[in-house]
PDB file of C-alpha atoms and ligand atoms in Angstrom:
ATOM      1  CA  UNK P   1     -38.860 -53.306  12.925  1.00  0.00           C
ATOM      2  CA  UNK P   2     -36.381 -56.743  12.348  1.00  0.00           C
ATOM      3  CA  UNK P   3     -38.986 -59.348  10.936  1.00  0.00           C
ATOM      4  CA  UNK P   4     -37.948 -62.721   9.771  1.00  0.00           C
ATOM      5  CA  UNK P   5     -40.593 -62.256   6.563  1.00  0.00           C
ATOM      6  CA  UNK P   6     -38.755 -64.095   3.655  1.00  0.00           C
ATOM      7  CA  UNK P   7     -39.728 -62.502   0.478  1.00  0.00           C
ATOM      8  CA  UNK P   8     -42.321 -64.646  -2.017  1.00  0.00           C
ATOM      9  CA  UNK P   9     -40.626 -62.824  -4.679  1.00  0.00           C
ATOM     10  CA  UNK P  10     -37.266 -61.242  -5.864  1.00  0.00           C
ATOM     11  CA  UNK P  11     -36.038 -59.336  -8.783  1.00  0.00           C
ATOM     12  CA  UNK P  12     -32.570 -58.666  -9.374  1.00  0.00           C
ATOM     13  CA  UNK P  13     -31.126 -56.273 -11.963  1.00  0.00           C
ATOM     14  CA  UNK P  14     -27.811 -58.450 -12.427  1.00  0.00           C
ATOM     15  CA  UNK P  15     -25.238 -55.786 -12.930  1.00  0.00           C
ATOM     16  CA  UNK P  16     -21.792 -55.783 -13.142  1.00  0.00           C
ATOM     17  CA  UNK P  17     -20.265 -58.428 -15.471  1.00  0.00           C
ATOM     18  CA  UNK P  18     -18.211 -56.180 -17.996  1.00  0.00           C
ATOM     19  CA  UNK P  19     -16.878 -54.946 -15.335  1.00  0.00           C
ATOM     20  CA  UNK P  20     -15.887 -57.498 -13.280  1.00  0.00           C
ATOM     21  CA  UNK P  21     -14.424 -58.746 -16.713  1.00  0.00           C
ATOM     22  CA  UNK P  22     -12.408 -55.989 -17.073  1.00  0.00           C
ATOM     23  CA  UNK P  23     -10.369 -55.884 -14.565  1.00  0.00           C
ATOM     24  CA  UNK P  24      -9.598 -59.275 -15.412  1.00  0.00           C
ATOM     25  CA  UNK P  25      -8.806 -58.535 -18.637  1.00  0.00           C
ATOM     26  CA  UNK P  26     -11.307 -60.759 -20.516  1.00  0.00           C
ATOM     27  CA  UNK P  27     -13.508 -60.487 -23.025  1.00  0.00           C
ATOM     28  CA  UNK P  28     -16.762 -59.028 -21.994  1.00  0.00           C
ATOM     29  CA  UNK P  29     -18.595 -62.189 -23.015  1.00  0.00           C
ATOM     30  CA  UNK P  30     -16.892 -63.784 -19.988  1.00  0.00           C
ATOM     31  CA  UNK P  31     -18.555 -61.669 -17.370  1.00  0.00           C
ATOM     32  CA  UNK P  32     -22.204 -62.845 -18.723  1.00  0.00           C
ATOM     33  CA  UNK P  33     -20.832 -65.889 -18.571  1.00  0.00           C
ATOM     34  CA  UNK P  34     -19.300 -66.133 -14.145  1.00  0.00           C
ATOM     35  CA  UNK P  35     -22.872 -64.150 -14.667  1.00  0.00           C
ATOM     36  CA  UNK P  36     -25.232 -67.192 -16.199  1.00  0.00           C
ATOM     37  CA  UNK P  37     -23.662 -69.434 -13.885  1.00  0.00           C
ATOM     38  CA  UNK P  38     -24.408 -66.921 -10.556  1.00  0.00           C
ATOM     39  CA  UNK P  39     -27.839 -66.394 -11.039  1.00  0.00           C
ATOM     40  CA  UNK P  40     -27.925 -70.290 -11.184  1.00  0.00           C
ATOM     41  CA  UNK P  41     -26.516 -70.379  -7.633  1.00  0.00           C
ATOM     42  CA  UNK P  42     -28.509 -67.343  -7.135  1.00  0.00           C
ATOM     43  CA  UNK P  43     -31.954 -69.451  -8.303  1.00  0.00           C
ATOM     44  CA  UNK P  44     -30.985 -72.651  -5.432  1.00  0.00           C
ATOM     45  CA  UNK P  45     -29.912 -69.814  -2.767  1.00  0.00           C
ATOM     46  CA  UNK P  46     -33.331 -67.974  -3.419  1.00  0.00           C
ATOM     47  CA  UNK P  47     -35.030 -71.322  -3.383  1.00  0.00           C
ATOM     48  CA  UNK P  48     -32.990 -73.127   0.127  1.00  0.00           C
ATOM     49  CA  UNK P  49     -34.016 -69.809   1.265  1.00  0.00           C
ATOM     50  CA  UNK P  50     -38.057 -70.595   0.994  1.00  0.00           C
ATOM     51  CA  UNK P  51     -38.159 -67.671  -1.687  1.00  0.00           C
ATOM     52  CA  UNK P  52     -41.097 -68.889  -4.569  1.00  0.00           C
ATOM     53  CA  UNK P  53     -40.226 -66.038  -6.988  1.00  0.00           C
ATOM     54  CA  UNK P  54     -36.643 -64.753  -8.600  1.00  0.00           C
ATOM     55  CA  UNK P  55     -37.298 -62.422 -11.455  1.00  0.00           C
ATOM     56  CA  UNK P  56     -33.959 -61.444 -13.107  1.00  0.00           C
ATOM     57  CA  UNK P  57     -33.238 -59.245 -15.719  1.00  0.00           C
ATOM     58  CA  UNK P  58     -31.600 -61.201 -18.081  1.00  0.00           C
ATOM     59  CA  UNK P  59     -31.668 -58.980 -21.081  1.00  0.00           C
ATOM     60  CA  UNK P  60     -33.412 -55.149 -21.191  1.00  0.00           C
ATOM     61  CA  UNK P  61     -35.530 -53.828 -24.530  1.00  0.00           C
ATOM     62  CA  UNK P  62     -32.549 -50.915 -24.574  1.00  0.00           C
ATOM     63  CA  UNK P  63     -29.718 -53.839 -24.696  1.00  0.00           C
ATOM     64  CA  UNK P  64     -29.929 -54.400 -27.568  1.00  0.00           C
ATOM     65  CA  UNK P  65     -28.573 -51.063 -28.760  1.00  0.00           C
ATOM     66  CA  UNK P  66     -25.018 -52.841 -27.193  1.00  0.00           C
ATOM     67  CA  UNK P  67     -23.290 -53.808 -29.657  1.00  0.00           C
ATOM     68  CA  UNK P  68     -24.032 -56.444 -32.265  1.00  0.00           C
ATOM     69  CA  UNK P  69     -21.327 -59.158 -31.279  1.00  0.00           C
ATOM     70  CA  UNK P  70     -21.997 -58.205 -27.751  1.00  0.00           C
ATOM     71  CA  UNK P  71     -26.526 -58.620 -28.093  1.00  0.00           C
ATOM     72  CA  UNK P  72     -25.342 -61.992 -30.432  1.00  0.00           C
ATOM     73  CA  UNK P  73     -22.933 -62.934 -27.594  1.00  0.00           C
ATOM     74  CA  UNK P  74     -25.760 -62.287 -25.109  1.00  0.00           C
ATOM     75  CA  UNK P  75     -28.623 -64.573 -27.158  1.00  0.00           C
ATOM     76  CA  UNK P  76     -27.011 -67.451 -26.981  1.00  0.00           C
ATOM     77  CA  UNK P  77     -25.517 -67.646 -24.125  1.00  0.00           C
ATOM     78  CA  UNK P  78     -29.175 -67.916 -22.727  1.00  0.00           C
ATOM     79  CA  UNK P  79     -29.809 -70.112 -25.544  1.00  0.00           C
ATOM     80  CA  UNK P  80     -27.529 -72.447 -24.232  1.00  0.00           C
ATOM     81  CA  UNK P  81     -28.176 -72.138 -20.442  1.00  0.00           C
ATOM     82  CA  UNK P  82     -31.750 -72.616 -20.933  1.00  0.00           C
ATOM     83  CA  UNK P  83     -30.752 -75.377 -22.605  1.00  0.00           C
ATOM     84  CA  UNK P  84     -27.842 -76.794 -20.572  1.00  0.00           C
ATOM     85  CA  UNK P  85     -28.984 -75.826 -17.567  1.00  0.00           C
ATOM     86  CA  UNK P  86     -32.844 -77.385 -18.116  1.00  0.00           C
ATOM     87  CA  UNK P  87     -32.533 -80.740 -16.489  1.00  0.00           C
ATOM     88  CA  UNK P  88     -30.618 -79.985 -13.260  1.00  0.00           C
ATOM     89  CA  UNK P  89     -33.915 -77.079 -12.915  1.00  0.00           C
ATOM     90  CA  UNK P  90     -35.689 -79.175 -13.809  1.00  0.00           C
ATOM     91  CA  UNK P  91     -34.185 -81.866 -10.689  1.00  0.00           C
ATOM     92  CA  UNK P  92     -34.400 -79.382  -8.829  1.00  0.00           C
ATOM     93  CA  UNK P  93     -38.156 -77.609  -8.378  1.00  0.00           C
ATOM     94  CA  UNK P  94     -37.244 -75.199 -10.789  1.00  0.00           C
ATOM     95  CA  UNK P  95     -40.260 -73.516 -12.476  1.00  0.00           C
ATOM     96  CA  UNK P  96     -39.035 -71.472 -15.798  1.00  0.00           C
ATOM     97  CA  UNK P  97     -40.598 -68.907 -17.600  1.00  0.00           C
ATOM     98  CA  UNK P  98     -39.791 -65.878 -19.573  1.00  0.00           C
ATOM     99  CA  UNK P  99     -41.143 -61.681 -19.122  1.00  0.00           C
ATOM    100  CA  UNK P 100     -40.610 -59.589 -22.187  1.00  0.00           C
ATOM    101  CA  UNK P 101     -42.040 -59.098 -26.281  1.00  0.00           C
ATOM    102  CA  UNK P 102     -41.249 -63.530 -26.552  1.00  0.00           C
ATOM    103  CA  UNK P 103     -41.867 -62.939 -29.728  1.00  0.00           C
ATOM    104  CA  UNK P 104     -38.944 -60.762 -31.017  1.00  0.00           C
ATOM    105  CA  UNK P 105     -36.669 -63.157 -29.748  1.00  0.00           C
ATOM    106  CA  UNK P 106     -34.429 -65.571 -31.881  1.00  0.00           C
ATOM    107  CA  UNK P 107     -37.045 -67.948 -32.730  1.00  0.00           C
ATOM    108  CA  UNK P 108     -34.075 -70.724 -31.914  1.00  0.00           C
ATOM    109  CA  UNK P 109     -34.766 -68.965 -28.354  1.00  0.00           C
ATOM    110  CA  UNK P 110     -38.570 -68.632 -28.001  1.00  0.00           C
ATOM    111  CA  UNK P 111     -38.509 -72.589 -29.091  1.00  0.00           C
ATOM    112  CA  UNK P 112     -36.172 -73.939 -26.102  1.00  0.00           C
ATOM    113  CA  UNK P 113     -37.921 -71.113 -23.584  1.00  0.00           C
ATOM    114  CA  UNK P 114     -40.955 -73.198 -24.635  1.00  0.00           C
ATOM    115  CA  UNK P 115     -39.534 -76.462 -24.539  1.00  0.00           C
ATOM    116  CA  UNK P 116     -37.861 -75.236 -20.591  1.00  0.00           C
ATOM    117  CA  UNK P 117     -41.368 -74.480 -19.620  1.00  0.00           C
ATOM    118  CA  UNK P 118     -43.185 -77.470 -21.371  1.00  0.00           C
ATOM    119  CA  UNK P 119     -40.384 -79.508 -19.114  1.00  0.00           C
ATOM    120  CA  UNK P 120     -40.927 -77.570 -15.900  1.00  0.00           C
ATOM    121  CA  UNK P 121     -44.633 -75.855 -15.730  1.00  0.00           C
ATOM    122  CA  UNK P 122     -45.068 -78.611 -12.748  1.00  0.00           C
ATOM    123  CA  UNK P 123     -42.804 -77.188 -10.434  1.00  0.00           C
ATOM    124  CA  UNK P 124     -43.864 -75.245  -6.885  1.00  0.00           C
ATOM    125  CA  UNK P 125     -40.335 -75.364  -5.559  1.00  0.00           C
ATOM    126  CA  UNK P 126     -39.297 -71.869  -7.024  1.00  0.00           C
ATOM    127  CA  UNK P 127     -39.753 -69.739 -10.200  1.00  0.00           C
ATOM    128  CA  UNK P 128     -36.775 -68.479 -12.548  1.00  0.00           C
ATOM    129  CA  UNK P 129     -39.117 -65.684 -14.382  1.00  0.00           C
ATOM    130  CA  UNK P 130     -36.873 -64.657 -17.270  1.00  0.00           C
ATOM    131  CA  UNK P 131     -36.950 -61.328 -18.197  1.00  0.00           C
ATOM    132  CA  UNK P 132     -35.783 -61.209 -22.104  1.00  0.00           C
ATOM    133  CA  UNK P 133     -36.372 -58.376 -24.694  1.00  0.00           C
ATOM    134  CA  UNK P 134     -38.052 -56.711 -20.960  1.00  0.00           C
ATOM    135  CA  UNK P 135     -38.860 -52.933 -21.125  1.00  0.00           C
ATOM    136  CA  UNK P 136     -41.355 -51.994 -18.415  1.00  0.00           C
ATOM    137  CA  UNK P 137     -42.405 -49.222 -20.180  1.00  0.00           C
ATOM    138  CA  UNK P 138     -43.498 -51.560 -23.379  1.00  0.00           C
ATOM    139  CA  UNK P 139     -45.068 -54.385 -20.431  1.00  0.00           C
ATOM    140  CA  UNK P 140     -47.174 -51.311 -19.044  1.00  0.00           C
ATOM    141  CA  UNK P 141     -47.835 -50.018 -22.625  1.00  0.00           C
ATOM    142  CA  UNK P 142     -48.860 -53.769 -24.157  1.00  0.00           C
ATOM    143  CA  UNK P 143     -51.033 -53.535 -21.020  1.00  0.00           C
ATOM    144  CA  UNK P 144     -52.658 -50.650 -22.084  1.00  0.00           C
ATOM    145  CA  UNK P 145     -53.020 -51.608 -25.676  1.00  0.00           C
ATOM    146  CA  UNK P 146     -54.939 -54.923 -24.854  1.00  0.00           C
ATOM    147  CA  UNK P 147     -58.075 -53.538 -22.400  1.00  0.00           C
ATOM    148  CA  UNK P 148     -58.195 -50.541 -25.369  1.00  0.00           C
ATOM    149  CA  UNK P 149     -58.795 -53.877 -27.958  1.00  0.00           C
ATOM    150  CA  UNK P 150     -61.261 -54.240 -25.256  1.00  0.00           C
ATOM    151  CA  UNK P 151     -62.864 -51.643 -24.844  1.00  0.00           C
ATOM    152  CA  UNK P 152     -62.797 -51.080 -28.806  1.00  0.00           C
ATOM    153  CA  UNK P 153     -64.410 -54.120 -28.941  1.00  0.00           C
ATOM    154  CA  UNK P 154     -67.002 -53.139 -26.399  1.00  0.00           C
ATOM    155  CA  UNK P 155     -65.946 -55.689 -24.136  1.00  0.00           C
ATOM    156  CA  UNK P 156     -64.012 -53.439 -21.573  1.00  0.00           C
ATOM    157  CA  UNK P 157     -66.051 -50.333 -20.212  1.00  0.00           C
ATOM    158  CA  UNK P 158     -62.911 -47.542 -19.144  1.00  0.00           C
ATOM    159  CA  UNK P 159     -64.743 -46.635 -16.665  1.00  0.00           C
ATOM    160  CA  UNK P 160     -63.719 -49.946 -15.727  1.00  0.00           C
ATOM    161  CA  UNK P 161     -60.105 -49.891 -15.739  1.00  0.00           C
ATOM    162  CA  UNK P 162     -58.565 -49.829 -13.099  1.00  0.00           C
ATOM    163  CA  UNK P 163     -55.160 -50.810 -10.886  1.00  0.00           C
ATOM    164  CA  UNK P 164     -56.665 -54.373 -10.368  1.00  0.00           C
ATOM    165  CA  UNK P 165     -58.542 -54.821 -14.440  1.00  0.00           C
ATOM    166  CA  UNK P 166     -54.107 -53.589 -15.783  1.00  0.00           C
ATOM    167  CA  UNK P 167     -52.328 -56.063 -12.372  1.00  0.00           C
ATOM    168  CA  UNK P 168     -54.692 -58.660 -14.906  1.00  0.00           C
ATOM    169  CA  UNK P 169     -52.684 -57.597 -18.595  1.00  0.00           C
ATOM    170  CA  UNK P 170     -49.282 -57.213 -17.437  1.00  0.00           C
ATOM    171  CA  UNK P 171     -46.877 -60.473 -18.523  1.00  0.00           C
ATOM    172  CA  UNK P 172     -47.602 -62.824 -15.164  1.00  0.00           C
ATOM    173  CA  UNK P 173     -50.348 -61.574 -13.448  1.00  0.00           C
ATOM    174  CA  UNK P 174     -50.425 -64.526 -11.133  1.00  0.00           C
ATOM    175  CA  UNK P 175     -47.073 -63.713  -9.885  1.00  0.00           C
ATOM    176  CA  UNK P 176     -46.686 -61.651  -6.092  1.00  0.00           C
ATOM    177  CA  UNK P 177     -45.347 -58.033  -7.145  1.00  0.00           C
ATOM    178  CA  UNK P 178     -41.859 -58.347  -6.335  1.00  0.00           C
ATOM    179  CA  UNK P 179     -41.172 -57.695  -1.736  1.00  0.00           C
ATOM    180  CA  UNK P 180     -37.272 -56.616  -2.522  1.00  0.00           C
ATOM    181  CA  UNK P 181     -35.516 -55.321  -6.053  1.00  0.00           C
ATOM    182  CA  UNK P 182     -31.456 -56.811  -5.838  1.00  0.00           C
ATOM    183  CA  UNK P 183     -28.917 -54.339  -8.145  1.00  0.00           C
ATOM    184  CA  UNK P 184     -25.638 -54.765  -7.416  1.00  0.00           C
ATOM    185  CA  UNK P 185     -22.753 -53.074  -8.921  1.00  0.00           C
ATOM    186  CA  UNK P 186     -23.675 -49.747  -7.046  1.00  0.00           C
ATOM    187  CA  UNK P 187     -26.153 -48.582  -9.312  1.00  0.00           C
ATOM    188  CA  UNK P 188     -28.692 -46.823  -8.201  1.00  0.00           C
ATOM    189  CA  UNK P 189     -31.282 -47.005 -10.971  1.00  0.00           C
ATOM    190  CA  UNK P 190     -33.883 -49.021 -11.976  1.00  0.00           C
ATOM    191  CA  UNK P 191     -33.541 -48.505 -15.450  1.00  0.00           C
ATOM    192  CA  UNK P 192     -36.983 -49.571 -16.648  1.00  0.00           C
ATOM    193  CA  UNK P 193     -36.832 -53.209 -14.704  1.00  0.00           C
ATOM    194  CA  UNK P 194     -40.900 -54.013 -13.504  1.00  0.00           C
ATOM    195  CA  UNK P 195     -42.139 -50.982 -13.739  1.00  0.00           C
ATOM    196  CA  UNK P 196     -45.254 -51.091 -12.383  1.00  0.00           C
ATOM    197  CA  UNK P 197     -44.915 -54.066 -10.456  1.00  0.00           C
ATOM    198  CA  UNK P 198     -42.227 -52.247  -7.533  1.00  0.00           C
ATOM    199  CA  UNK P 199     -44.554 -49.506  -6.690  1.00  0.00           C
ATOM    200  CA  UNK P 200     -43.919 -51.039  -3.282  1.00  0.00           C
ATOM    201  CA  UNK P 201     -40.714 -53.244  -3.844  1.00  0.00           C
ATOM    202  CA  UNK P 202     -38.029 -52.754  -1.082  1.00  0.00           C
ATOM    203  CA  UNK P 203     -34.832 -52.115  -2.850  1.00  0.00           C
ATOM    204  CA  UNK P 204     -31.191 -53.324  -1.807  1.00  0.00           C
ATOM    205  CA  UNK P 205     -28.398 -51.494  -4.284  1.00  0.00           C
ATOM    206  CA  UNK P 206     -24.342 -53.900  -3.210  1.00  0.00           C
ATOM    207  CA  UNK P 207     -20.655 -53.084  -5.025  1.00  0.00           C
ATOM    208  CA  UNK P 208     -21.263 -56.266  -5.445  1.00  0.00           C
ATOM    209  CA  UNK P 209     -20.556 -57.333  -9.036  1.00  0.00           C
ATOM    210  CA  UNK P 210     -23.311 -59.839  -9.932  1.00  0.00           C
ATOM    211  CA  UNK P 211     -20.949 -62.395 -10.708  1.00  0.00           C
ATOM    212  CA  UNK P 212     -19.402 -62.746  -7.748  1.00  0.00           C
ATOM    213  CA  UNK P 213     -22.245 -62.625  -6.248  1.00  0.00           C
ATOM    214  CA  UNK P 214     -23.339 -64.923  -3.910  1.00  0.00           C
ATOM    215  CA  UNK P 215     -25.476 -66.744  -1.009  1.00  0.00           C
ATOM    216  CA  UNK P 216     -23.947 -64.726   1.786  1.00  0.00           C
ATOM    217  CA  UNK P 217     -25.219 -61.616  -1.004  1.00  0.00           C
ATOM    218  CA  UNK P 218     -28.460 -62.927  -0.305  1.00  0.00           C
ATOM    219  CA  UNK P 219     -28.315 -63.375   3.368  1.00  0.00           C
ATOM    220  CA  UNK P 220     -27.327 -59.573   3.781  1.00  0.00           C
ATOM    221  CA  UNK P 221     -30.283 -57.983   1.238  1.00  0.00           C
ATOM    222  CA  UNK P 222     -32.685 -59.923   3.265  1.00  0.00           C
ATOM    223  CA  UNK P 223     -31.696 -58.954   6.737  1.00  0.00           C
ATOM    224  CA  UNK P 224     -31.505 -55.529   5.094  1.00  0.00           C
ATOM    225  CA  UNK P 225     -34.636 -56.830   3.680  1.00  0.00           C
ATOM    226  CA  UNK P 226     -36.259 -57.835   7.332  1.00  0.00           C
ATOM    227  CA  UNK P 227     -35.215 -54.597   9.471  1.00  0.00           C
ATOM    228  CA  UNK P 228     -37.093 -52.424   7.144  1.00  0.00           C
ATOM    229  CA  UNK P 229     -41.071 -51.781   7.644  1.00  0.00           C
ATOM    230  CA  UNK P 230     -43.112 -51.647   4.938  1.00  0.00           C
ATOM    231  CA  UNK P 231     -46.003 -49.071   4.582  1.00  0.00           C
ATOM    232  CA  UNK P 232     -48.045 -49.476   1.519  1.00  0.00           C
ATOM    233  CA  UNK P 233     -48.203 -45.430   2.223  1.00  0.00           C
ATOM    234  CA  UNK P 234     -49.784 -45.937   5.087  1.00  0.00           C
ATOM    235  CA  UNK P 235     -49.135 -44.908   8.921  1.00  0.00           C
ATOM    236  CA  UNK P 236     -48.410 -46.607  10.676  1.00  0.00           C
ATOM    237  CA  UNK P 237     -48.349 -47.929  14.893  1.00  0.00           C
ATOM    238  CA  UNK P 238     -44.516 -46.824  15.521  1.00  0.00           C
ATOM    239  CA  UNK P 239     -44.887 -43.338  13.716  1.00  0.00           C
ATOM    240  CA  UNK P 240     -47.372 -42.480  15.979  1.00  0.00           C
ATOM    241  CA  UNK P 241     -45.533 -42.712  18.940  1.00  0.00           C
TER     242      UNK P 241
HETATM  243  C1  FPP C   1     -25.814 -56.479 -17.081  1.00  0.00           C
HETATM  244  O1  FPP C   1     -24.499 -55.819 -17.034  1.00  0.00           O
HETATM  245  C2  FPP C   1     -25.967 -57.389 -17.280  1.00  0.00           C
HETATM  246  C3  FPP C   1     -26.756 -57.756 -19.017  1.00  0.00           C
HETATM  247  C4  FPP C   1     -26.775 -57.104 -19.235  1.00  0.00           C
HETATM  248  C5  FPP C   1     -26.918 -59.882 -18.998  1.00  0.00           C
HETATM  249  C6  FPP C   1     -27.079 -60.231 -17.743  1.00  0.00           C
HETATM  250  C7  FPP C   1     -27.402 -61.106 -18.347  1.00  0.00           C
HETATM  251  C8  FPP C   1     -26.799 -62.375 -17.693  1.00  0.00           C
HETATM  252  C9  FPP C   1     -26.260 -62.777 -16.734  1.00  0.00           C
HETATM  253  C10 FPP C   1     -26.752 -64.088 -18.643  1.00  0.00           C
HETATM  254  C11 FPP C   1     -27.157 -65.201 -17.707  1.00  0.00           C
HETATM  255  C12 FPP C   1     -28.834 -64.847 -18.252  1.00  0.00           C
HETATM  256  C13 FPP C   1     -29.757 -66.455 -18.221  1.00  0.00           C
HETATM  257  C14 FPP C   1     -30.471 -66.345 -18.478  1.00  0.00           C
HETATM  258  C15 FPP C   1     -28.662 -67.662 -18.527  1.00  0.00           C
HETATM  259  P1  FPP C   1     -23.161 -54.917 -18.001  1.00  0.00           P
HETATM  260  O2  FPP C   1     -23.340 -55.916 -18.901  1.00  0.00           O
HETATM  261  O3  FPP C   1     -23.866 -54.108 -17.965  1.00  0.00           O
HETATM  262  O4  FPP C   1     -22.255 -54.549 -17.068  1.00  0.00           O
HETATM  263  P2  FPP C   1     -21.733 -53.310 -17.282  1.00  0.00           P
HETATM  264  O5  FPP C   1     -21.505 -52.281 -16.558  1.00  0.00           O
HETATM  265  O6  FPP C   1     -20.060 -52.771 -15.869  1.00  0.00           O
HETATM  266  O7  FPP C   1     -20.644 -53.142 -17.650  1.00  0.00           O
END
């Protein structure tokens, strides 16, 4: 069934930066640099199409295992981008937030993200949620710890811990769950991204490498989304025919 529903929240695994660079004989960091430009365009393209939230996987809890030069290069690049694009994002109506274990990030990056948030918190055209030092299992662990703490203090009865309660302890309970999860560079994995929130997300995998991802790819992803029937575990009319 084709609809014209625009996904309100798109999550994206920006894969293929390294391959993009290798194919051109460039250093991997050049791929990440082009990846940052692709993300900037992606957010504005998404806003243009009326998407309200983009969550982008910029650095996973597992990415610390990469060579030290790549880790520090990525941290510097993310900090540079968070500073260099602030005025532009502010002007474009983008609200910037982050997901992940924030306190473990380099202090200068924490400071920059705090500045970005303060400067953009009243924007409401689109929210850019940057997942950095993010792990889906860590997010669930952090939520369970909060619930356990409250239970130990007698402020939460274990019987009252249900889906709604735990959802409230996730990093951004105010955001709708992603309707669509896009992964580039052809990999068919979820890679510990938004394990709780993507329970019913539609998946779209494209062979396009992230630095090459453009408006046509975003339209193709949304087109594909609009041709799915979302059932949320139920039986829909079409199944009964
Ligand atoms: C995966 O490609 C990509 C990453 C681990 C980093 C994504 C980061 C950016 C796009 C930087 C910009 C982010 C912000 C918020 C400014 P890969 O390196 O695993 O690619 P490969 O599988 O081809 O080697």
